[in-house]
Amino acid sequence: QGLTALKMDLAVCMAKLPGDIAAIQPSPTLILETIDSLVVRVRQMSAALVPPVLEDLGLPAAIEWELDEFSRRTDIPASFSRLDSPGDVHPFVNVILYRTLNKMLGHVQALRGVDSLDLELQRTKKRIVLTLSCTGHTKLPDNEVTAAHLGLTEVDEEIRAWGGRARTWQTPEETAMLQVWLPPYPDT
């Protein structure tokens, strides 16, 4: 909104300038184009942080959309199961879980040999639980999977700040696992 207001103010100023504005440097037209470019970038960044599908349709639909996009880009099959409706949760919980998924998918995309990705969302009495499993990836040393291996260091800080936890492990079948649980509201 601020960039759009700036653009309109610049257009008004340009209209009030006497004479030929072509001599003004930097070019007011170039400044308007730069503002337009910034508006597009800010919208893209905003959609990446909180996609419209998350705001409009909720977390389950955002997860389905993100997994469909991931599969389309990577040809890696991804499945989603929802054991219970997440129900009433603080909007920031949805954002944290979505960011976790987004970071995980970005990292999985960079791994070699991934066969599939499965995701499960469930609601318990006191928690929202997101469980991700990834098969066929390169074996990690000592069967150890950490938040850093999954590219989730920044998100782990948000999860802990909200009162949740993230747990990672690798099964004997070499499936990388991530489980995130968060309270639906602070102090619950």
Short mmCIF file of C-alpha atoms in Angstrom, two decimals:
data_model
loop_
_atom_site.label_atom_id
_atom_site.label_comp_id
_atom_site.label_asym_id
_atom_site.label_seq_id
_atom_site.Cartn_x
_atom_site.Cartn_y
_atom_site.Cartn_z
CA GLN A 1 0.00 0.00 0.00
CA GLY A 2 2.85 2.36 0.84
CA LEU A 3 4.54 1.72 -2.49
CA THR A 4 1.29 2.33 -4.36
CA ALA A 5 0.81 5.63 -2.49
CA LEU A 6 4.40 6.59 -3.34
CA LYS A 7 3.74 5.80 -6.99
CA MET A 8 0.60 7.97 -7.01
CA ASP A 9 2.44 10.84 -5.28
CA LEU A 10 5.23 10.66 -7.86
CA ALA A 11 2.69 10.68 -10.70
CA VAL A 12 1.04 13.80 -9.23
CA CYS A 13 4.44 15.50 -8.89
CA MET A 14 5.33 14.58 -12.47
CA ALA A 15 2.08 16.09 -13.73
CA LYS A 16 2.82 19.38 -11.92
CA LEU A 17 6.37 19.73 -13.21
CA PRO A 18 6.78 22.53 -15.74
CA GLY A 19 8.38 21.74 -19.04
CA ASP A 20 9.99 18.56 -20.31
CA ILE A 21 10.42 15.89 -17.63
CA ALA A 22 12.76 13.91 -19.92
CA ALA A 23 15.66 16.05 -18.69
CA ILE A 24 15.14 15.00 -15.05
CA GLN A 25 17.58 12.37 -13.80
CA PRO A 26 16.91 9.80 -12.58
CA SER A 27 14.00 9.52 -14.93
CA PRO A 28 10.61 9.75 -13.18
CA THR A 29 9.38 7.05 -15.58
CA LEU A 30 12.24 4.78 -14.48
CA ILE A 31 11.36 5.48 -10.83
CA LEU A 32 7.72 4.49 -11.53
CA GLU A 33 8.91 1.26 -13.19
CA THR A 34 11.14 0.52 -10.18
CA ILE A 35 8.18 1.04 -7.84
CA ASP A 36 6.06 -1.30 -9.99
CA SER A 37 8.81 -3.92 -9.78
CA LEU A 38 9.02 -3.53 -6.00
CA VAL A 39 5.23 -3.92 -5.67
CA VAL A 40 5.42 -7.23 -7.56
CA ARG A 41 8.35 -8.46 -5.42
CA VAL A 42 6.62 -7.51 -2.16
CA ARG A 43 3.47 -9.37 -3.26
CA GLN A 44 5.54 -12.43 -4.14
CA MET A 45 7.35 -12.35 -0.79
CA SER A 46 4.08 -11.90 1.08
CA ALA A 47 2.51 -14.84 -0.77
CA ALA A 48 5.56 -16.98 0.02
CA LEU A 49 5.34 -16.20 3.74
CA VAL A 50 1.56 -16.51 4.06
CA PRO A 51 0.08 -17.79 0.83
CA PRO A 52 -3.42 -16.57 -0.01
CA VAL A 53 -4.63 -20.19 0.08
CA LEU A 54 -3.61 -20.36 3.76
CA GLU A 55 -5.55 -17.20 4.61
CA ASP A 56 -8.54 -18.04 2.40
CA LEU A 57 -8.98 -21.79 2.86
CA GLY A 58 -6.95 -22.76 5.92
CA LEU A 59 -4.02 -25.02 6.66
CA PRO A 60 -5.24 -28.34 5.18
CA ALA A 61 -5.99 -26.74 1.79
CA ALA A 62 -2.66 -24.88 1.85
CA ILE A 63 -0.85 -28.15 2.56
CA GLU A 64 -2.64 -29.92 -0.30
CA TRP A 65 -1.83 -27.04 -2.66
CA GLU A 66 1.84 -26.94 -1.59
CA LEU A 67 2.25 -30.70 -1.98
CA ASP A 68 0.60 -30.63 -5.42
CA GLU A 69 2.99 -27.86 -6.50
CA PHE A 70 5.97 -29.78 -5.07
CA SER A 71 5.00 -32.95 -6.94
CA ARG A 72 4.45 -31.03 -10.15
CA ARG A 73 7.90 -29.36 -9.91
CA THR A 74 9.87 -32.40 -8.81
CA ASP A 75 8.00 -35.49 -10.04
CA ILE A 76 8.28 -36.78 -6.46
CA PRO A 77 4.97 -38.22 -5.28
CA ALA A 78 3.64 -36.61 -2.11
CA SER A 79 0.68 -37.73 -0.06
CA PHE A 80 -1.31 -35.96 2.64
CA SER A 81 -3.57 -37.43 5.26
CA ARG A 82 -5.55 -35.52 7.80
CA LEU A 83 -6.65 -37.55 10.78
CA ASP A 84 -8.68 -34.76 12.37
CA SER A 85 -9.59 -31.23 11.48
CA PRO A 86 -7.10 -28.83 13.05
CA GLY A 87 -10.13 -26.94 14.38
CA ASP A 88 -9.76 -23.60 16.05
CA VAL A 89 -6.09 -22.60 16.21
CA HIS A 90 -4.20 -19.34 16.42
CA PRO A 91 -3.39 -18.09 12.88
CA PHE A 92 0.32 -18.02 13.70
CA VAL A 93 0.25 -21.79 14.34
CA ASN A 94 -0.92 -22.25 10.74
CA VAL A 95 1.86 -19.96 9.53
CA ILE A 96 4.54 -21.85 11.50
CA LEU A 97 3.33 -25.22 10.22
CA TYR A 98 3.13 -23.91 6.66
CA ARG A 99 6.65 -22.43 6.87
CA THR A 100 7.93 -25.72 8.28
CA LEU A 101 6.43 -27.59 5.35
CA ASN A 102 7.75 -25.04 2.87
CA LYS A 103 11.31 -25.24 4.24
CA MET A 104 11.20 -29.03 4.34
CA LEU A 105 10.00 -29.24 0.73
CA GLY A 106 12.73 -26.87 -0.42
CA HIS A 107 15.34 -29.03 1.23
CA VAL A 108 13.85 -32.32 0.00
CA GLN A 109 13.87 -30.92 -3.53
CA ALA A 110 17.66 -30.49 -3.25
CA LEU A 111 18.26 -34.05 -2.00
CA ARG A 112 19.14 -36.80 -4.43
CA GLY A 113 17.20 -40.02 -4.73
CA VAL A 114 14.03 -39.07 -2.88
CA ASP A 115 11.26 -41.54 -3.76
CA SER A 116 8.29 -40.09 -1.91
CA LEU A 117 7.09 -37.68 0.71
CA ASP A 118 4.21 -38.36 3.08
CA LEU A 119 2.61 -35.85 5.40
CA GLU A 120 0.09 -36.31 8.17
CA LEU A 121 -1.78 -33.62 10.12
CA GLN A 122 -3.69 -34.41 13.28
CA ARG A 123 -5.20 -32.65 16.26
CA THR A 124 -4.94 -34.01 19.75
CA LYS A 125 -6.49 -32.43 22.84
CA LYS A 126 -3.54 -30.12 23.40
CA ARG A 127 -1.56 -30.19 20.18
CA ILE A 128 -1.53 -29.77 16.45
CA VAL A 129 0.85 -32.43 15.12
CA LEU A 130 2.47 -32.39 11.67
CA THR A 131 4.46 -35.49 10.72
CA LEU A 132 6.54 -35.67 7.54
CA SER A 133 8.35 -38.73 6.19
CA CYS A 134 10.75 -38.82 3.27
CA THR A 135 11.95 -42.07 1.67
CA GLY A 136 14.74 -42.90 -0.75
CA HIS A 137 17.09 -40.05 0.13
CA THR A 138 20.85 -40.34 0.53
CA LYS A 139 21.63 -42.17 3.76
CA LEU A 140 22.75 -39.81 6.49
CA PRO A 141 25.76 -40.66 8.68
CA ASP A 142 24.98 -42.68 11.82
CA ASN A 143 21.27 -42.72 10.89
CA GLU A 144 21.07 -39.23 12.36
CA VAL A 145 18.58 -36.69 11.09
CA THR A 146 18.60 -33.20 12.58
CA ALA A 147 16.66 -30.02 11.96
CA ALA A 148 19.76 -28.71 10.15
CA HIS A 149 19.74 -31.75 7.80
CA LEU A 150 16.17 -30.87 6.89
CA GLY A 151 16.88 -27.15 6.50
CA LEU A 152 14.67 -26.22 9.46
CA THR A 153 16.97 -24.37 11.84
CA GLU A 154 15.10 -21.03 11.57
CA VAL A 155 11.68 -22.64 11.80
CA ASP A 156 12.78 -24.68 14.84
CA GLU A 157 13.36 -21.40 16.70
CA GLU A 158 9.80 -20.25 15.89
CA ILE A 159 8.39 -23.61 16.97
CA ARG A 160 10.18 -23.44 20.33
CA ALA A 161 9.26 -19.79 20.88
CA TRP A 162 5.59 -20.75 20.46
CA GLY A 163 5.92 -23.54 23.02
CA GLY A 164 6.13 -26.39 20.54
CA ARG A 165 8.75 -28.95 19.66
CA ALA A 166 10.26 -30.48 16.55
CA ARG A 167 11.66 -33.99 16.57
CA THR A 168 13.68 -35.60 13.78
CA TRP A 169 14.88 -39.15 13.32
CA GLN A 170 15.66 -41.78 10.73
CA THR A 171 13.91 -45.15 10.81
CA PRO A 172 15.77 -48.45 10.31
CA GLU A 173 14.26 -48.44 6.79
CA GLU A 174 16.12 -45.13 6.23
CA THR A 175 13.01 -42.99 6.15
CA ALA A 176 13.76 -39.47 7.35
CA MET A 177 11.10 -38.32 9.78
CA LEU A 178 10.10 -34.92 11.12
CA GLN A 179 7.38 -34.36 13.66
CA VAL A 180 6.30 -30.91 14.78
CA TRP A 181 3.77 -30.29 17.49
CA LEU A 182 2.42 -26.94 18.60
CA PRO A 183 -0.21 -25.86 21.08
CA PRO A 184 -3.21 -24.39 19.21
CA TYR A 185 -2.94 -21.22 21.31
CA PRO A 186 -0.24 -19.83 23.61
CA ASP A 187 -0.14 -21.40 27.09
CA THR A 188 -2.41 -24.36 26.27
#
